[in-house]
Coordinates of C-alpha atoms and ligand atoms in Angstrom, one line a residue:
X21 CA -157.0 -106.5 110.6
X22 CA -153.5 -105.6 109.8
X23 CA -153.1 -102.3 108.2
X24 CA -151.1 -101.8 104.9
X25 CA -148.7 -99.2 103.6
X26 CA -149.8 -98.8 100.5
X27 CA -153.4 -99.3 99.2
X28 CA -155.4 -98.6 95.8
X29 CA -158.8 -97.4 95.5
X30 CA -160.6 -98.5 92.4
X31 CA -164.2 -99.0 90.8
X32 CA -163.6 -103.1 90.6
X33 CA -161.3 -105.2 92.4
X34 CA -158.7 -106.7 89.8
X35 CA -160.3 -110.1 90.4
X36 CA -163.6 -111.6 88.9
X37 CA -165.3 -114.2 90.6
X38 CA -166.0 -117.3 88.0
X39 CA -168.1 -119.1 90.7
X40 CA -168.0 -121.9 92.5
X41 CA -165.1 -124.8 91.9
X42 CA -163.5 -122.1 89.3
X43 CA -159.9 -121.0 90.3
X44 CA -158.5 -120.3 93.8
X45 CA -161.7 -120.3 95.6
X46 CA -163.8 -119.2 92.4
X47 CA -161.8 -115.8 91.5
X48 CA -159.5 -115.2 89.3
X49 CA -157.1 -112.1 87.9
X50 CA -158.8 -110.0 85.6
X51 CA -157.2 -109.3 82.5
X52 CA -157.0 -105.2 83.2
X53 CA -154.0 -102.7 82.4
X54 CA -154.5 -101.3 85.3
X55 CA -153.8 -105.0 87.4
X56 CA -150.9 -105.6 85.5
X57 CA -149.4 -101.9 86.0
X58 CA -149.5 -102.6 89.7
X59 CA -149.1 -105.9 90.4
X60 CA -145.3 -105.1 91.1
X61 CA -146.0 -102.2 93.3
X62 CA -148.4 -104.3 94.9
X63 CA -146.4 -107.3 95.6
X64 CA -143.5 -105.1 96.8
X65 CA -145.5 -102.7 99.2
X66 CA -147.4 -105.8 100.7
X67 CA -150.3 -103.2 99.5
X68 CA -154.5 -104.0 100.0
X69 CA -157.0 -103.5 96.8
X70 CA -160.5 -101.6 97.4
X71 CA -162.8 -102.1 94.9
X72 CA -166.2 -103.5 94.1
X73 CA -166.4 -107.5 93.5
X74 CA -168.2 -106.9 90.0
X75 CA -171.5 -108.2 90.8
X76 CA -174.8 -107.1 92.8
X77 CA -175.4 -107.5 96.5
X78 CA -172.1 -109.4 96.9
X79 CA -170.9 -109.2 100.3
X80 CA -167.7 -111.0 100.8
X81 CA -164.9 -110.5 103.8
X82 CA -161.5 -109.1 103.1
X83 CA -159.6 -112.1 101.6
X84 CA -155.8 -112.6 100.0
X85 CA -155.0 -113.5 96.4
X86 CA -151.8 -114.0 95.0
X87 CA -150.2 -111.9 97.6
X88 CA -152.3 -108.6 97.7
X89 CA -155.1 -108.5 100.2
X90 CA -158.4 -107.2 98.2
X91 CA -161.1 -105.6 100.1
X92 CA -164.6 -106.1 98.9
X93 CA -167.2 -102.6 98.5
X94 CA -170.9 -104.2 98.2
X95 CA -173.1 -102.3 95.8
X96 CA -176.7 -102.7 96.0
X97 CA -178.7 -103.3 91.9
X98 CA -180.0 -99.7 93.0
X99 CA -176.4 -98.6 93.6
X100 CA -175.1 -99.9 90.6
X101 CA -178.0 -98.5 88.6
X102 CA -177.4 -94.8 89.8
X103 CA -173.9 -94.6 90.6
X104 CA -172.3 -96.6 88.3
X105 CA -174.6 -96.9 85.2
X106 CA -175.9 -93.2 86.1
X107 CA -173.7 -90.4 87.6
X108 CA -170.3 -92.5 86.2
X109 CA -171.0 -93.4 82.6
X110 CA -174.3 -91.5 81.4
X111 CA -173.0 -88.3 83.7
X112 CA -169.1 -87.9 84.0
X113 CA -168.7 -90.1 81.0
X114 CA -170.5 -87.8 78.2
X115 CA -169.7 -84.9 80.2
X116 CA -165.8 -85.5 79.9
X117 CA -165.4 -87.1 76.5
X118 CA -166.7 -83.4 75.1
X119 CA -170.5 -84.2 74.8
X120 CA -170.2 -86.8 72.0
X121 CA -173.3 -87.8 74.0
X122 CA -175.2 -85.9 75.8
X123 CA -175.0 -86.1 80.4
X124 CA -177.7 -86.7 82.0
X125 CA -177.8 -84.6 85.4
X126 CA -179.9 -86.7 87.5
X127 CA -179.8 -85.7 91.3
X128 CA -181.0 -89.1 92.7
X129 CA -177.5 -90.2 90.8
X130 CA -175.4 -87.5 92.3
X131 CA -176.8 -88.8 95.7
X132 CA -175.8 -92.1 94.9
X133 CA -172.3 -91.4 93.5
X134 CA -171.5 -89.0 96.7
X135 CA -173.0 -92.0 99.2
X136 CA -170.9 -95.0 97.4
X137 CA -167.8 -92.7 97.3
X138 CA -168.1 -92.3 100.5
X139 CA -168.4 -96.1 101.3
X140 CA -165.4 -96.8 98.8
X141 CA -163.3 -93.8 101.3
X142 CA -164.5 -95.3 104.7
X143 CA -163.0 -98.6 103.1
X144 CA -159.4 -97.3 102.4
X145 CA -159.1 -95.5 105.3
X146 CA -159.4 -99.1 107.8
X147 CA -157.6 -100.6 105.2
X148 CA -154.4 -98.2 105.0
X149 CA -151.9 -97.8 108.1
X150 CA -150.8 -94.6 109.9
X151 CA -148.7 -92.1 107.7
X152 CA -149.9 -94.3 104.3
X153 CA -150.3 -94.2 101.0
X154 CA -153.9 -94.2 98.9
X155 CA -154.0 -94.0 95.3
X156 CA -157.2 -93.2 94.0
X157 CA -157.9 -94.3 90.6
X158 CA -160.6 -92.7 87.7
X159 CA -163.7 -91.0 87.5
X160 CA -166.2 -93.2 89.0
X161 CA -164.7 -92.1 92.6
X162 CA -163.5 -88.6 91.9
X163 CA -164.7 -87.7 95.7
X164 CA -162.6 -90.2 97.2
X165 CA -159.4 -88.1 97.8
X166 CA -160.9 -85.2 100.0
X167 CA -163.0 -87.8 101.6
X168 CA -160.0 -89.4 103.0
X169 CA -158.2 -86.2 103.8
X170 CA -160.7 -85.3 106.0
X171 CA -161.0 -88.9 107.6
X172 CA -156.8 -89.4 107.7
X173 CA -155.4 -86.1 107.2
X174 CA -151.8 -88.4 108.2
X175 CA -152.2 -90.1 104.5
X176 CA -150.7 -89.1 101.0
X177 CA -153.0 -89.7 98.8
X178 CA -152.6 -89.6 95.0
X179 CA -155.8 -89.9 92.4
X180 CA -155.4 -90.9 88.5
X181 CA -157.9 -89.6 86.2
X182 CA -158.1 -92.2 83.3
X183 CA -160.1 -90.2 80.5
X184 CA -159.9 -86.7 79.5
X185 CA -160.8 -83.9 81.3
X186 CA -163.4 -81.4 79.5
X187 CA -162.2 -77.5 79.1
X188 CA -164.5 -74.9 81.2
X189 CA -166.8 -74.5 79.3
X190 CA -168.4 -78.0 78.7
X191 CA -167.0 -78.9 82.2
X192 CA -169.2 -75.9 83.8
X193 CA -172.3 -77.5 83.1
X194 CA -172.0 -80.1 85.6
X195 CA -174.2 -79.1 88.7
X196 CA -172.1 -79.9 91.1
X197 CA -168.8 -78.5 89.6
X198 CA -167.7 -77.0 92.4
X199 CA -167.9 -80.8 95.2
X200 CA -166.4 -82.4 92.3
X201 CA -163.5 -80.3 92.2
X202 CA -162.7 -80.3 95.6
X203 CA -163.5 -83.6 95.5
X204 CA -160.4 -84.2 93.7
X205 CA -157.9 -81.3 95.5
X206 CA -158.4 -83.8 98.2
X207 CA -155.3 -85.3 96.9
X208 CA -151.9 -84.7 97.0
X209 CA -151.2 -85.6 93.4
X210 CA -154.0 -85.3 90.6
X211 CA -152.6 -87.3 87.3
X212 CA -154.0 -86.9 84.1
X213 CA -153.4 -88.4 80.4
X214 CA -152.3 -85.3 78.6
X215 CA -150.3 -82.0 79.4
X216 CA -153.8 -80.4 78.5
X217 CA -156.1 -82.3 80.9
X218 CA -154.1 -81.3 83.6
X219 CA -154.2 -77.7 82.0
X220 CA -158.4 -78.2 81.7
X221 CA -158.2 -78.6 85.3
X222 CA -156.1 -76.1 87.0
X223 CA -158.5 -73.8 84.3
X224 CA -161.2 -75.1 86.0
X225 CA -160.1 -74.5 89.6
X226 CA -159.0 -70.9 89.1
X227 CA -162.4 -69.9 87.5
X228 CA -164.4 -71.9 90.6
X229 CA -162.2 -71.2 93.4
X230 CA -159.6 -68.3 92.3
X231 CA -157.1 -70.5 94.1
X232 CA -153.2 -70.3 93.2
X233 CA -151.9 -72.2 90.4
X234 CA -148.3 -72.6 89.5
X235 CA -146.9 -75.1 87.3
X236 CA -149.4 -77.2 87.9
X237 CA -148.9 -76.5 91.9
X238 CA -152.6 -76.0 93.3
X239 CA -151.9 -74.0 96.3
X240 CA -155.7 -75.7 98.3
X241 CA -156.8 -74.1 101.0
X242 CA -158.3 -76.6 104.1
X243 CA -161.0 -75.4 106.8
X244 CA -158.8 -74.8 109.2
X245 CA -156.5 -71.7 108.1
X246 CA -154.2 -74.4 106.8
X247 CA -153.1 -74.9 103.3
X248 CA -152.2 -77.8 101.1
X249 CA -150.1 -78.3 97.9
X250 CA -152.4 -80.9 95.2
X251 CA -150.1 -81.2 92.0
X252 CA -151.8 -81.5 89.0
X253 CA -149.7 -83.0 86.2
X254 CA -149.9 -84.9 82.8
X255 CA -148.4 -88.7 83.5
X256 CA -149.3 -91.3 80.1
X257 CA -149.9 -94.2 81.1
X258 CA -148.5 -96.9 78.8
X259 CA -148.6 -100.7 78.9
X260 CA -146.9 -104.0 79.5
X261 CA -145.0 -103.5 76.7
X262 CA -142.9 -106.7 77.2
X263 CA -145.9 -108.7 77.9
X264 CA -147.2 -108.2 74.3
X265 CA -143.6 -108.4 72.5
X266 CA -143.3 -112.2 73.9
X267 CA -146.6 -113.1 72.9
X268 CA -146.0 -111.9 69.3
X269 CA -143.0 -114.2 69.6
X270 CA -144.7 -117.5 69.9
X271 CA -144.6 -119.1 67.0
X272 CA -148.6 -120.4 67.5
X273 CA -149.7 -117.0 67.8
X274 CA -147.6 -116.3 64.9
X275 CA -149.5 -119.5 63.4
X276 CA -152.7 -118.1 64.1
X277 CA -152.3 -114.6 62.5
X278 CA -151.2 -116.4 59.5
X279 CA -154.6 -118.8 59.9
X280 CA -156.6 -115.5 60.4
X281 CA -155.7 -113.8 57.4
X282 CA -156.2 -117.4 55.3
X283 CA -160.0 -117.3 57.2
X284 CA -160.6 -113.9 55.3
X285 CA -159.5 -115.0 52.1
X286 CA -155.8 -113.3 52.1
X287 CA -156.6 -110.1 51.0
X288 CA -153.9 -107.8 49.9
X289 CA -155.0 -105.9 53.0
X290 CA -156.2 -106.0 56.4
X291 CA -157.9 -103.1 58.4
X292 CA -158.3 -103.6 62.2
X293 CA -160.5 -101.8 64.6
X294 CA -160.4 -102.7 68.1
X295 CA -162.6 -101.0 70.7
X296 CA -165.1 -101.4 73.4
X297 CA -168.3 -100.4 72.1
X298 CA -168.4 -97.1 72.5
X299 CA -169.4 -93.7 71.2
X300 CA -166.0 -92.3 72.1
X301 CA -164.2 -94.1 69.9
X302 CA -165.8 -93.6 66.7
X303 CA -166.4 -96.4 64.9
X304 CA -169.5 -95.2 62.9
X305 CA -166.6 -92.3 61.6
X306 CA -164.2 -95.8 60.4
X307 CA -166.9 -97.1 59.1
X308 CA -168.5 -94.3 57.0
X309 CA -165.1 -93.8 55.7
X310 CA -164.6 -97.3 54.6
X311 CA -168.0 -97.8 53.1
X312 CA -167.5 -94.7 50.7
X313 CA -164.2 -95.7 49.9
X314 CA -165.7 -99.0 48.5
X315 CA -168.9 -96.8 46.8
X316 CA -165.9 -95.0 45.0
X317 CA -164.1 -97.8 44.1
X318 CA -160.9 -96.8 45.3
X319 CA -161.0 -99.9 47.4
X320 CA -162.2 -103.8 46.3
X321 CA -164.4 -106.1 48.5
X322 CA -161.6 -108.4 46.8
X323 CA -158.5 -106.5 48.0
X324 CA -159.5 -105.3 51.4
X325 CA -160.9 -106.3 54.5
X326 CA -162.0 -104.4 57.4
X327 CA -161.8 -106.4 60.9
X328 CA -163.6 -104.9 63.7
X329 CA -163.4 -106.1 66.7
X330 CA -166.7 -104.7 69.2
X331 CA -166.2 -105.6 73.0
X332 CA -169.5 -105.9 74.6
X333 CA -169.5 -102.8 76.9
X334 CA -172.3 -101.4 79.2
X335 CA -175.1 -102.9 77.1
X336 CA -177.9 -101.7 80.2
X337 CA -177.3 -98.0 79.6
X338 CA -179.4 -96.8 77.0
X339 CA -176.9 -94.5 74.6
X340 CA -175.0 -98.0 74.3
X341 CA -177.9 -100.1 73.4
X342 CA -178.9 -96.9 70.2
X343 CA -175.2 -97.3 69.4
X344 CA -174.8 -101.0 69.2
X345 CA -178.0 -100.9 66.5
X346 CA -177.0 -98.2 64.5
X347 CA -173.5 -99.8 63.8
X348 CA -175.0 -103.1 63.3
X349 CA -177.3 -101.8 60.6
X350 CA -173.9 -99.7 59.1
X351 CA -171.9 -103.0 58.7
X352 CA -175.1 -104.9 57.5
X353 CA -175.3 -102.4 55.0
X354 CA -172.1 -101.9 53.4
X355 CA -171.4 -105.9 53.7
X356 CA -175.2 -105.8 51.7
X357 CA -174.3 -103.2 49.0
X358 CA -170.1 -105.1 48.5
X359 CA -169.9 -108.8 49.9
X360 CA -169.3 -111.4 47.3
X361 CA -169.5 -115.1 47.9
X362 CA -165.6 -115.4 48.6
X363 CA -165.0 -112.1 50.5
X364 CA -167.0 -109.8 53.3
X365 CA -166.3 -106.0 53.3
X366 CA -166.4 -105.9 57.0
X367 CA -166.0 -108.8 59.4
X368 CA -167.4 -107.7 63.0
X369 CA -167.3 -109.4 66.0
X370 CA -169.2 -107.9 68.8
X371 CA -166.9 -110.4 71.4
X372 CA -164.4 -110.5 73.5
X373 CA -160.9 -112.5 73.2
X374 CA -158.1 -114.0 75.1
X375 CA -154.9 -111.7 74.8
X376 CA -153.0 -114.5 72.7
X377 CA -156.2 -113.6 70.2
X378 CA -155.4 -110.2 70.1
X379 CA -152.2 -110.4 69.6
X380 CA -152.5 -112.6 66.4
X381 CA -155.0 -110.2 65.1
X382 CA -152.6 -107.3 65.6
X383 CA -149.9 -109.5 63.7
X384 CA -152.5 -110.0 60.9
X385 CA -153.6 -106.4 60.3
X386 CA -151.6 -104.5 57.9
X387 CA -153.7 -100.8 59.2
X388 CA -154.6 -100.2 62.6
X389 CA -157.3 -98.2 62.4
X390 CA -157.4 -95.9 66.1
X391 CA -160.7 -93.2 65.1
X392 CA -161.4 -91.9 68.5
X393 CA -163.6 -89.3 69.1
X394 CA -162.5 -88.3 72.5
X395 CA -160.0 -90.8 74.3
X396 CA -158.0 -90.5 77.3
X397 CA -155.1 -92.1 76.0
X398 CA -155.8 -95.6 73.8
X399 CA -153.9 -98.7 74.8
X400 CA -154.8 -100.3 72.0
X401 CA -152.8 -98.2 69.7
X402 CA -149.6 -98.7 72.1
X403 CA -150.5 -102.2 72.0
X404 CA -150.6 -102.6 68.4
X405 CA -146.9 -100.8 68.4
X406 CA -145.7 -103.1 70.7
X407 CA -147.1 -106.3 69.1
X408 CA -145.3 -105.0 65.9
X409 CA -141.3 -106.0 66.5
X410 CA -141.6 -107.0 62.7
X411 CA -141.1 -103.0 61.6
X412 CA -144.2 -103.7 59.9
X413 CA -147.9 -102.6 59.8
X414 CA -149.5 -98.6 60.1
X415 CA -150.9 -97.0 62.8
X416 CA -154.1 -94.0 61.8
X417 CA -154.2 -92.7 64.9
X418 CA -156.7 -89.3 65.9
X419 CA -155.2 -86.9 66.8
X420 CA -158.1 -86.5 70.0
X421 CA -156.6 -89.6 71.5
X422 CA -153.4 -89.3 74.5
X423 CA -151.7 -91.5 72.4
X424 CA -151.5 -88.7 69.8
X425 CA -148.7 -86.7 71.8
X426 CA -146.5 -89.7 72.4
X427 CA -146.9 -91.8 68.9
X428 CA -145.6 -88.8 66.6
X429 CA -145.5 -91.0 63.6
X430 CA -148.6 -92.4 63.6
X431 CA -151.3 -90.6 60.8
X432 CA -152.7 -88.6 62.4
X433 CA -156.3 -87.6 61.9
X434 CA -159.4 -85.7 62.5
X435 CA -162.1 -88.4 62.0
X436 CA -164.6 -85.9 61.9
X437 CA -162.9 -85.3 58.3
X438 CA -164.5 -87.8 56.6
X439 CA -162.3 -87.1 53.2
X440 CA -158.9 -86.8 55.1
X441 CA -159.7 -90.2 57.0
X442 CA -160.4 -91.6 53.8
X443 CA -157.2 -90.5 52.1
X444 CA -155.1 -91.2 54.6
X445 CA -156.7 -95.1 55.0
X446 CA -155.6 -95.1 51.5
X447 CA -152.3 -93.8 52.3
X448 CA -151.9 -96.6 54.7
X449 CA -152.9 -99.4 52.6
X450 CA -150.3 -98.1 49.9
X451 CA -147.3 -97.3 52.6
X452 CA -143.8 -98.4 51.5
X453 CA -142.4 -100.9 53.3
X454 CA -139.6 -98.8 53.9
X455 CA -141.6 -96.0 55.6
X456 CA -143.5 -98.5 57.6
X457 CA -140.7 -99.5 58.6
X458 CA -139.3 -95.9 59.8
X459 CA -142.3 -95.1 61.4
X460 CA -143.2 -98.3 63.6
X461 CA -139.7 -98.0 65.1
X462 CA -139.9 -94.4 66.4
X463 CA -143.0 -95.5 67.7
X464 CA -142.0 -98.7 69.3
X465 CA -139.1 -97.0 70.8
X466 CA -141.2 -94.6 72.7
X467 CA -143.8 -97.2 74.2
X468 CA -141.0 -99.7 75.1
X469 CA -139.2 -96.9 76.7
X470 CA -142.4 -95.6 78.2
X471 CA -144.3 -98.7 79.4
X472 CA -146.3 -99.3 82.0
X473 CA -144.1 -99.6 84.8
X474 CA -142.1 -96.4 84.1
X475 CA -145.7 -94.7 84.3
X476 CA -146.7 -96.5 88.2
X477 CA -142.8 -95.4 88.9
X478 CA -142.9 -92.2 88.2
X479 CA -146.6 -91.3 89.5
X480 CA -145.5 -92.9 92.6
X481 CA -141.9 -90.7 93.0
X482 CA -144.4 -87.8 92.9
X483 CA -146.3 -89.2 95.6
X484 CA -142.8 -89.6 97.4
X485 CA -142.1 -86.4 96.7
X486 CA -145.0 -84.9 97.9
X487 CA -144.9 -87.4 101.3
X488 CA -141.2 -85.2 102.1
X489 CA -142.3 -81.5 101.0
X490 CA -145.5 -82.5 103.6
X491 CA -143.0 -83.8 106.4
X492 CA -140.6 -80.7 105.7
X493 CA -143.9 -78.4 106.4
X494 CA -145.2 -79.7 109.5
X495 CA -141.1 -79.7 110.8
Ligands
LIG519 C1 -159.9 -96.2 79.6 C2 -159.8 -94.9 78.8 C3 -157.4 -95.2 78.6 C4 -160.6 -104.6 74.2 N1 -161.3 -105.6 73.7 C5 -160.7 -106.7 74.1 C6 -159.6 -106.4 74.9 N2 -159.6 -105.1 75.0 C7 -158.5 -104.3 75.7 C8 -157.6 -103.6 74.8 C9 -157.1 -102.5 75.8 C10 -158.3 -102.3 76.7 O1 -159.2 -103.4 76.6 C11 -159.0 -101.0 76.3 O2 -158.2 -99.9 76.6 P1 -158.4 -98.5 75.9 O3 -157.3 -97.6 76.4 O4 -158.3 -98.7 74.4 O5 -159.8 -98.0 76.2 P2 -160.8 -97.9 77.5 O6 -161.4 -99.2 77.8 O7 -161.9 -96.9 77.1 O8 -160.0 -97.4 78.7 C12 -158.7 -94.9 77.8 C13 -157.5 -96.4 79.5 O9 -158.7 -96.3 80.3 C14 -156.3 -96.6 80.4 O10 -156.1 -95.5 81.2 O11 -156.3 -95.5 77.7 O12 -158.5 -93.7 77.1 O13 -161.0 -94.7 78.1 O14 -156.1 -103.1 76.6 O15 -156.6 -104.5 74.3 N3 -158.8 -107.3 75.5 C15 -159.1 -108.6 75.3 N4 -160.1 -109.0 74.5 C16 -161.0 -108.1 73.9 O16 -161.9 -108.5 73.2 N5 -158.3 -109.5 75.8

């Protein structure tokens, strides 16, 4: 097998197989940021893909699509059940969204997580030629990087940490704080969302290991007397900001928007919530909010319309299931207490939709409403900027999402604050065109200028960077 220069590392190959007679031998692109972020770098570098195929017991050789070659990791149901359902999202997950829910420590799952890590490591390091680069993404392989060091200590290898990372002292709980950890100073360069996730960890590293930590330089010490630099810095990643300004272009996605607000009965005004379903990104807080503001009055089922959009998301682990009933009895009860014949307080959709879809709906919605909890960034808030080339439309943004530190003229809120969400929804609905106007474009500026490709670019010039300081050393 021919080796490649430049390889990613990832939970699921950017591919899904459709089945038989579907597509270029049954797969097909999925629809991920992350694909789209580095299809360029991909196509460029001649790079390979690790990931899992998305389904059980699915052994399939190394094969090429659209130019990149992806390289399957088999998961067994058992694997899937403890590694990825268990130590990934009802471990890490909780534990690094702040203990919205709360981790489950199961050492079965560790076991799991360290052995599939282990296989997703052995994987990249066939795959990649001599003196190559691995980049590492999220949390579901946070071992990976020293792994690989210790397999192909000629790499550079670079790991991007997708959601936020905890402080200390919700972090320390984990029992095996100290293997995740240098799990991660396995690489070369550790990106984060925010300036303080990166701060979070080099917190966490001083307490553990009393290593030396300047400007984000993690001086890491290895086994044998030698030393290595890992950089741990905040880069935001952002999306294809182009991609979403053509689509709001088309006139039939322009058609649509207008045919969605005609389906709800034109109100004066549309909210929109868009989210996997998820604890993190506190829908039960929109919702609480909304449905008072309709108790009170200061909103009619007439006037206004809340949209929310529920993607279908881990439904086998068991905080997801308790979630998905508790917000379906919510919305049951406030569209109860406030439908009328001609017009539904809430309109959920626990579905997913084509991007075209999405895109009309953002057109539609006068409010966007972003009420995470805990969220590593949000694309769907720089998605909604994007979309909006109109000047027009609000973003209420919480100010516990990454987004927060770029989109400074978003509202911002606490949506624990119950009363302050529900003033500043208000606020929204009654914005001035004028001001909307002010505010989108500030914001659009910063994602269009900040998109997706400027954040592969410049995570990959650190990885340069880092490849020359190395080669200076060892000259
Ligand atoms: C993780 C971090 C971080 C959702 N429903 C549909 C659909 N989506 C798309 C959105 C957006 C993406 O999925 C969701 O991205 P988010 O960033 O909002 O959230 P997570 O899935 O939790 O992502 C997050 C991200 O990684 C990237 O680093 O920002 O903080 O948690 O693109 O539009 N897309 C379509 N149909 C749907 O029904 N087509």
């Amino acid at each position: 097998m021919t080796q490649a220069e430049f390889v990613v590392v990832a939970n699921r190959l950017p591919v899904d197989n459709a089945g038989p007679g579907e597509g270029e031998d049954g797969w097909r692109r999925s629809p991920g940021g992350l694909v789209t972020a580095l299809e360029p770098v991909m196509k460029q570098t001649d790079g390979a893909w690790v990931g899992w195929p998305g389904q059980a017991d699915l052994d399939v050789e190394p094969f090429d699509f659209d130019g990149t070659r992806l390289i399957p990791v088999a998961l067994s149901a058992d694997e899937i059940e403890k590694y990825y359902e268990g130590f990934s999202n009802d471990t890490i997950w909780p534990l690094y969204h702040d203990v919205i829910a709360a981790p489950r420590y199961r050492r079965v799952w560790w076991d799991a997580y360290v052995r599939v890590n282990r296989r997703f490591a052995e994987a990249a390091a066939d795959a990649v030629a001599e003196g190559g680069t691995v980049w590492v993404q999220d949390y579901q392989l946070q071992l990976v990087p020293k792994m690989l060091r210790e397999m192909r200590p000629d790499l550079t290898i670079g790991y991007f940490h997708h959601i936020p990372f905890p402080a200390y002292g919700l972090y320390s709980q984990l029992p095996w704080r100290r293997l995740v950890l240098e799990g991660l100073l396995g690489a070369d360069v550790i990106g984060f969302q925010r300036v303080a996730d990166a701060g979070n960890f080099a917190r966490a590293v001083r307490r553990l290991f009393r290593y030396e930590t300047r400007a984000g330089r993690i001086t890491v010490p290895g086994d044998d007397g030698t030393a290595h630099i890992a950089l741990a810095k905040a880069f935001p990643i952002s999306i294809a900001a182009e991609t979403y300004i053509e689509l709001a272009k088309k006139p039939e996605v322009q058609a649509r928007a207008r045919e969605i607000r005609e389906g709800l009965g034109n109100p004066k005004a549309i909210l929109l919530g868009v989210d996997r379903l998820d604890y993190t990104k506190g829908i039960r807080h929109r919702l609480k909010a909304f449905g008072e503001l309709l108790e009170d009055g200061r909103v009619a089922v007439d006037d206004v319309t809340l949209v929310q959009v529920a993607s279908p998301s881990r439904e086998r682990v068991e905080a997801y299931v308790q979630l998905r009933d508790e917000i379906e009895l919510t919305v049951a009860r406030i569209n109860g207490d406030h439908d009328t014949f001609g017009h539904s307080a809430i309109r959920y959709l626990h579905q997913g939709y084509p991007r075209e879809e999405m895109v009309a709906l953002f057109l539609a919605a006068d409010v966007m409403l972003v009420t995470a909890l805990r969220d590593g960034m949000n694309l769907v808030a720089k998605e909604y900027v994007a979309t909006r080339a109109d000047n027009r439309g609000v973003l209420v943004l919480s100010e516990f999402a990454g987004a927060a530190d770029e989109l400074g003229s978003a509202l911002k809120v606490n949506p624990h604050d119950i009363d302050t969400l529900k003033d500043t929804i208000i606020q929204a609905i009654e914005m001035p065109e004028a001001e909307q106007s002010r505010r989108m474009r500030s914001m659009r500026k910063r994602v269009i200028e900040h998109d997706v490709k400027a954040w592969s670019a410049s995570f990959l010039s650190a990885l340069d960077e880092a490849r020359t300081a190395k080669e200076n050393r060892t000259r």
